[in-house]
Coordinates of C-alpha atoms in Angstrom, one line a residue:
X1 CA 216.0 126.9 -60.2
X2 CA 217.8 128.5 -57.3
X3 CA 215.4 131.4 -57.3
X4 CA 212.3 129.2 -56.9
X5 CA 213.9 126.6 -54.6
X6 CA 216.9 128.3 -52.9
X7 CA 219.4 126.1 -51.1
X8 CA 221.6 126.7 -48.0
X9 CA 224.4 127.7 -50.4
X10 CA 222.2 130.4 -51.9
X11 CA 221.3 131.7 -48.4
X12 CA 225.0 131.7 -47.4
X13 CA 226.0 133.6 -50.5
X14 CA 223.2 136.2 -50.0
X15 CA 224.2 136.7 -46.3
X16 CA 227.9 136.5 -47.0
X17 CA 228.5 133.7 -44.5
X18 CA 229.5 130.0 -44.6
X19 CA 226.9 127.3 -45.2
X20 CA 227.8 126.0 -41.7
X21 CA 226.7 129.3 -40.2
X22 CA 223.4 129.1 -42.0
X23 CA 223.0 125.5 -40.7
X24 CA 223.7 126.7 -37.2
X25 CA 221.0 129.4 -37.4
X26 CA 218.4 126.9 -38.9
X27 CA 219.1 124.2 -36.3
X28 CA 220.0 126.3 -33.3
X29 CA 222.9 124.0 -32.7
X30 CA 225.5 126.7 -31.9
X31 CA 225.6 130.3 -30.9
X32 CA 225.9 132.8 -33.8
X33 CA 226.6 136.5 -33.3
X34 CA 223.3 138.5 -33.2
X35 CA 224.2 140.7 -36.3
X36 CA 225.2 137.6 -38.3
X37 CA 222.0 135.8 -37.3
X38 CA 219.9 138.8 -38.3
X39 CA 221.6 138.8 -41.7
X40 CA 221.0 135.1 -42.2
X41 CA 217.3 135.4 -41.2
X42 CA 216.8 138.3 -43.5
X43 CA 218.3 136.3 -46.4
X44 CA 216.0 133.4 -45.5
X45 CA 212.9 135.6 -45.5
X46 CA 213.9 137.5 -48.7
X47 CA 214.5 134.2 -50.6
X48 CA 211.5 132.4 -49.1
X49 CA 213.7 129.5 -48.1
X50 CA 211.9 126.3 -47.0
X51 CA 214.0 123.7 -45.3
X52 CA 214.1 120.2 -46.8
X53 CA 212.4 118.2 -44.0
X54 CA 212.9 114.9 -45.7
X55 CA 216.7 115.4 -45.9
X56 CA 216.7 116.7 -42.4
X57 CA 214.8 113.7 -41.0
X58 CA 217.0 111.3 -42.9
X59 CA 220.0 112.9 -41.3
X60 CA 218.4 112.6 -37.8
X61 CA 217.2 109.1 -38.8
X62 CA 213.8 110.1 -37.5
X63 CA 210.8 111.4 -39.4
X64 CA 208.4 112.1 -36.5
X65 CA 205.8 110.4 -38.6
X66 CA 203.5 107.7 -37.3
X67 CA 201.7 105.1 -39.4
X68 CA 198.1 104.5 -38.3
X69 CA 196.4 101.4 -39.7
X70 CA 192.6 101.4 -39.2
X71 CA 190.8 98.2 -40.0
X72 CA 187.8 100.3 -41.1
X73 CA 187.4 104.1 -40.6
X74 CA 183.6 103.8 -41.1
X75 CA 183.0 101.7 -37.9
X76 CA 181.7 103.7 -35.0
X77 CA 184.7 103.5 -32.7
X78 CA 187.5 104.5 -35.1
X79 CA 186.9 108.2 -35.8
X80 CA 187.1 109.1 -32.1
X81 CA 190.2 107.0 -31.6
X82 CA 191.9 108.7 -34.6
X83 CA 190.9 112.1 -33.1
X84 CA 192.7 111.1 -29.9
X85 CA 195.8 110.1 -31.9
X86 CA 195.8 113.4 -33.7
X87 CA 195.2 115.3 -30.5
X88 CA 198.5 113.9 -29.0
X89 CA 200.3 114.3 -32.4
X90 CA 199.3 118.0 -32.6
X91 CA 200.7 118.6 -29.1
X92 CA 204.0 116.9 -29.8
X93 CA 204.6 117.8 -33.5
X94 CA 204.1 114.3 -34.8
X95 CA 202.7 113.6 -38.2
X96 CA 200.1 110.9 -39.1
X97 CA 199.9 108.7 -42.2
X98 CA 196.5 106.9 -42.1
X99 CA 195.8 103.7 -44.0
X100 CA 192.2 102.3 -44.1
X101 CA 192.0 98.5 -44.6
X102 CA 188.2 98.7 -45.2
X103 CA 187.7 95.3 -43.5
X104 CA 184.0 95.9 -42.7
X105 CA 183.3 96.1 -46.4
X106 CA 185.8 93.4 -47.4
X107 CA 185.1 90.6 -44.9
X108 CA 182.1 91.7 -42.8
X109 CA 182.1 90.1 -39.4
X110 CA 184.3 87.1 -40.3
X111 CA 187.1 88.1 -38.0
X112 CA 188.1 84.5 -37.2
X113 CA 189.1 84.0 -40.9
X114 CA 192.5 85.7 -40.3
X115 CA 194.0 84.6 -43.6
X116 CA 191.3 86.4 -45.5
X117 CA 192.6 89.8 -44.3
X118 CA 196.2 89.2 -43.2
X119 CA 197.4 90.2 -46.6
X120 CA 195.7 93.6 -46.4
X121 CA 197.4 94.3 -43.1
X122 CA 200.8 93.2 -44.3
X123 CA 200.6 95.4 -47.4
X124 CA 199.7 98.3 -45.2
X125 CA 202.7 97.8 -43.0
X126 CA 205.0 97.5 -46.0
X127 CA 203.7 100.7 -47.5
X128 CA 204.1 102.6 -44.2
X129 CA 207.6 101.2 -43.6
X130 CA 208.6 102.3 -47.1
X131 CA 207.6 105.9 -46.1
X132 CA 210.0 105.8 -43.2
X133 CA 207.4 105.9 -40.3
X134 CA 208.9 105.8 -36.8
X135 CA 206.2 103.6 -35.4
X136 CA 202.8 102.1 -36.1
X137 CA 199.4 102.2 -34.3
X138 CA 196.9 99.5 -35.3
X139 CA 193.2 100.2 -34.7
X140 CA 190.9 97.1 -34.5
X141 CA 187.3 97.1 -35.9
X142 CA 186.3 94.8 -33.0
X143 CA 188.3 93.9 -29.8
X144 CA 189.9 90.5 -30.4
X145 CA 193.3 88.9 -30.1
X146 CA 195.5 90.0 -33.0
X147 CA 198.8 88.4 -31.8
X148 CA 201.0 87.5 -34.8
X149 CA 198.8 89.3 -37.4
X150 CA 201.6 91.5 -38.7
X151 CA 205.4 92.0 -38.4
X152 CA 206.4 95.6 -37.9
X153 CA 210.0 94.7 -38.7
X154 CA 211.5 96.1 -35.6
X155 CA 209.5 99.3 -35.5
X156 CA 207.5 99.9 -32.3
X157 CA 203.8 99.1 -32.6
X158 CA 200.8 99.7 -30.3
X159 CA 197.4 98.2 -30.8
X160 CA 194.2 99.7 -29.7
X161 CA 190.6 98.4 -29.7
X162 CA 192.3 95.1 -29.9
X163 CA 194.3 92.6 -27.8
X164 CA 197.8 91.1 -28.3
X165 CA 200.0 88.8 -26.3
X166 CA 203.3 90.1 -27.7
X167 CA 203.0 93.9 -28.0
X168 CA 201.3 96.7 -26.0
X169 CA 197.6 97.1 -26.5
X170 CA 195.4 99.9 -25.3
X171 CA 191.9 98.6 -24.4
X172 CA 189.2 99.7 -22.0
X173 CA 188.1 97.6 -19.1
X174 CA 185.1 95.6 -20.3
X175 CA 184.7 93.6 -17.1
X176 CA 184.6 96.7 -14.8
X177 CA 182.2 98.5 -17.2
X178 CA 179.7 95.7 -17.0
X179 CA 180.1 95.5 -13.3
X180 CA 179.4 99.2 -13.0
X181 CA 176.3 98.9 -15.1
X182 CA 175.0 96.2 -12.8
X183 CA 175.9 98.3 -9.8
X184 CA 173.7 101.1 -11.2
X185 CA 170.8 98.7 -11.5
X186 CA 171.3 97.5 -7.9
X187 CA 171.5 101.1 -6.6
X188 CA 168.1 101.7 -8.2
X189 CA 166.7 98.7 -6.3
X190 CA 166.8 96.0 -9.0
X191 CA 167.5 92.4 -8.1
X192 CA 166.3 90.3 -11.0
X193 CA 168.6 91.5 -13.8
X194 CA 168.9 89.8 -17.2
X195 CA 171.8 90.2 -19.7
X196 CA 171.8 89.9 -23.4
X197 CA 175.3 89.0 -24.5
X198 CA 177.2 89.3 -27.7
X199 CA 178.8 86.4 -29.6
X200 CA 180.4 84.0 -27.2
X201 CA 183.6 83.7 -29.2
X202 CA 184.0 87.4 -28.6
X203 CA 186.5 88.7 -25.9
X204 CA 184.2 91.6 -24.9
X205 CA 181.3 89.2 -24.4
X206 CA 183.4 87.0 -22.1
X207 CA 184.7 89.9 -20.1
X208 CA 181.4 91.6 -19.8
X209 CA 179.8 88.4 -18.6
X210 CA 182.6 88.2 -16.0
X211 CA 181.5 91.6 -14.7
X212 CA 177.9 90.4 -14.7
X213 CA 178.8 87.3 -12.6
X214 CA 181.0 89.4 -10.3
X215 CA 178.1 91.7 -9.6
X216 CA 175.6 88.8 -9.0
X217 CA 178.1 87.3 -6.5
X218 CA 179.0 90.5 -4.7
X219 CA 175.5 91.9 -4.4
X220 CA 174.0 88.5 -3.7
X221 CA 171.5 88.7 -6.5
X222 CA 169.3 85.7 -7.3
X223 CA 171.2 83.6 -9.9
X224 CA 168.9 82.3 -12.7
X225 CA 170.5 80.9 -15.8
X226 CA 167.3 81.7 -17.8
X227 CA 168.1 85.4 -17.4
X228 CA 171.4 85.0 -19.4
X229 CA 170.8 85.2 -23.2
X230 CA 173.4 84.8 -25.9
X231 CA 172.9 87.3 -28.8
X232 CA 175.1 88.2 -31.7
X233 CA 175.5 92.0 -31.4
X234 CA 172.7 92.6 -34.0
X235 CA 169.3 94.3 -33.4
X236 CA 167.3 91.2 -34.4
X237 CA 168.9 89.1 -31.6
X238 CA 168.1 91.9 -29.0
X239 CA 164.5 91.9 -30.2
X240 CA 164.1 88.1 -30.1
X241 CA 165.8 87.5 -26.8
X242 CA 164.1 90.4 -25.1
X243 CA 160.7 88.9 -26.1
X244 CA 161.8 85.6 -24.4
X245 CA 162.7 87.5 -21.3
X246 CA 159.6 89.7 -21.1
X247 CA 157.1 86.9 -21.4
X248 CA 158.7 84.8 -18.6
X249 CA 156.4 83.9 -15.7
X250 CA 158.7 86.1 -13.5
X251 CA 160.3 88.6 -16.0
X252 CA 163.4 90.6 -15.1
X253 CA 163.0 94.1 -13.9
X254 CA 166.2 95.2 -15.7
X255 CA 168.1 94.2 -18.8
X256 CA 171.7 94.8 -19.6
X257 CA 172.2 94.7 -23.4
X258 CA 175.9 94.3 -24.3
X259 CA 175.6 96.9 -27.1
X260 CA 173.3 99.7 -28.0
X261 CA 172.3 98.0 -31.3
X262 CA 170.8 95.1 -29.3
X263 CA 169.3 97.6 -26.9
X264 CA 167.3 99.0 -29.9
X265 CA 165.9 95.5 -30.4
X266 CA 164.9 95.4 -26.7
X267 CA 163.0 98.7 -27.1
X268 CA 161.1 97.3 -30.1
X269 CA 160.2 94.1 -28.4
X270 CA 159.0 96.0 -25.3
X271 CA 156.9 98.3 -27.3
X272 CA 155.3 95.4 -29.2
X273 CA 154.4 93.6 -26.0
X274 CA 153.1 96.8 -24.3
X275 CA 156.0 96.8 -21.7
X276 CA 157.0 100.2 -20.6
X277 CA 160.7 101.2 -20.4
X278 CA 161.6 102.2 -17.7
X279 CA 158.3 101.8 -15.9
X280 CA 158.1 98.0 -16.2
X281 CA 161.7 97.1 -17.1
X282 CA 164.9 99.2 -17.0
X283 CA 167.5 99.0 -19.8
X284 CA 171.2 99.8 -20.1
X285 CA 173.1 99.5 -23.3
X286 CA 176.8 99.7 -24.2
X287 CA 179.0 101.8 -26.5
X288 CA 177.1 105.2 -26.2
X289 CA 176.4 105.2 -29.9
X290 CA 175.1 108.5 -31.2
X291 CA 171.6 107.2 -31.9
X292 CA 171.2 106.1 -28.2
X293 CA 170.5 109.8 -27.4
X294 CA 167.7 110.1 -30.0
X295 CA 165.6 107.0 -29.1
X296 CA 162.4 107.0 -27.0
X297 CA 163.3 106.7 -24.2
X298 CA 166.9 107.9 -24.5
X299 CA 169.1 105.0 -23.6
X300 CA 171.3 104.9 -20.5
X301 CA 174.6 103.3 -21.7
X302 CA 178.2 102.7 -20.9
X303 CA 180.4 105.3 -22.7
X304 CA 183.6 103.9 -24.2
X305 CA 186.8 106.1 -23.7
X306 CA 187.7 106.1 -27.4
X307 CA 189.4 109.5 -27.6
X308 CA 191.4 108.6 -24.5
X309 CA 192.4 105.3 -26.0
X310 CA 193.7 107.0 -29.1
X311 CA 195.6 109.6 -27.1
X312 CA 197.1 107.0 -24.8
X313 CA 198.1 104.8 -27.8
X314 CA 199.9 107.7 -29.4
X315 CA 201.5 108.7 -26.1
X316 CA 202.6 105.1 -25.4
X317 CA 204.1 104.7 -28.9
X318 CA 205.9 108.0 -28.6
X319 CA 207.5 107.0 -25.3
X320 CA 208.6 103.6 -26.8
X321 CA 210.1 105.5 -29.7
X322 CA 212.2 107.4 -27.2
X323 CA 213.1 104.2 -25.3
X324 CA 210.8 105.0 -22.4
X325 CA 207.6 103.5 -21.0
X326 CA 208.2 99.8 -21.2
X327 CA 205.3 99.0 -18.8
X328 CA 201.7 98.5 -20.0
X329 CA 199.7 101.7 -19.2
X330 CA 196.6 101.4 -17.1
X331 CA 193.3 100.6 -18.8
X332 CA 191.0 103.6 -19.6
X333 CA 187.7 103.3 -17.9
X334 CA 184.1 103.4 -19.3
X335 CA 181.6 105.8 -17.8
X336 CA 177.9 105.4 -17.3
X337 CA 175.9 107.9 -19.3
X338 CA 172.6 108.3 -17.5
X339 CA 169.5 109.1 -19.6
X340 CA 165.9 107.9 -19.4
X341 CA 165.8 104.1 -19.6
X342 CA 166.5 103.3 -15.9
X343 CA 164.2 103.7 -13.0
X344 CA 163.5 101.8 -9.7
X345 CA 161.4 98.7 -10.2
X346 CA 157.6 99.0 -9.5
X347 CA 157.6 97.0 -6.3
X348 CA 160.5 99.0 -5.0
X349 CA 158.6 102.2 -5.8
X350 CA 155.5 100.9 -4.1
X351 CA 157.4 99.8 -1.0
X352 CA 159.0 103.3 -0.9

């Protein structure tokens, strides 16, 4: 057994030193004479010794392992967030244990029914704590308030793509993103701008509408309640509501769709009605989904800082594990990805 799995005692015997000296060489905790160190290192190499990281971590009471709970790894936002988490982990020698709750398959969009999925989340936490993780990152499938969902039992926890009143959450600035999309329309000469919202019980919907209203106020745009449509994040609602907007007596010259999926519905409605995008009406989506670059026209959209959110979540958790960084970090910002679906309105072009 000692030949296939040599111990520190075996190394000490081979190098003719004490086990304490071998430990000093392995951990770099004390100075060892160069010749003695060389002898110990030669014995380690010859016997192919592998340190017992589990025992080592138990001694330090730290495993450098982070538990990551993803509500669903198949949802568009999650892979890039996980990549950001791994990016920081790779740079700081932290290990990741990933758990996938598969909520999109298990409960669909019924996020308000917390009791239907609380058990999945609690089981994931118990499993990760049993594996001695030093902290937990929780990735939401849709940004909403998750206060009180789980108890990390004293371990530091950071949420991302979610909100919480009690713990730190890393979330992008929805209101500012919507405001910047509106600013882009205004810079192009648009005044009559419609919005197709997501579900009204959704935090992103409320915040993005706040950005819309702030832009209407600051840029002194005409306020017309009939330009504000309530969708449900799905393509069919984008299609139906865009039709309502485009057949108005005075239709909007621009539409802000609160996600790229509804923006696809807007494209289909416009095509069916013979309305040219961006010639007759400009369009901005949200999320920068991969397909938005393959549509005709390619969709101008707000790009979510998903990789940055994952990286910042991991950095924030690491700092908390070290007893630092008690303040909430600043919100990562969305950026406008300009493509082909925005142009100045016709009357603006004619006046120019």
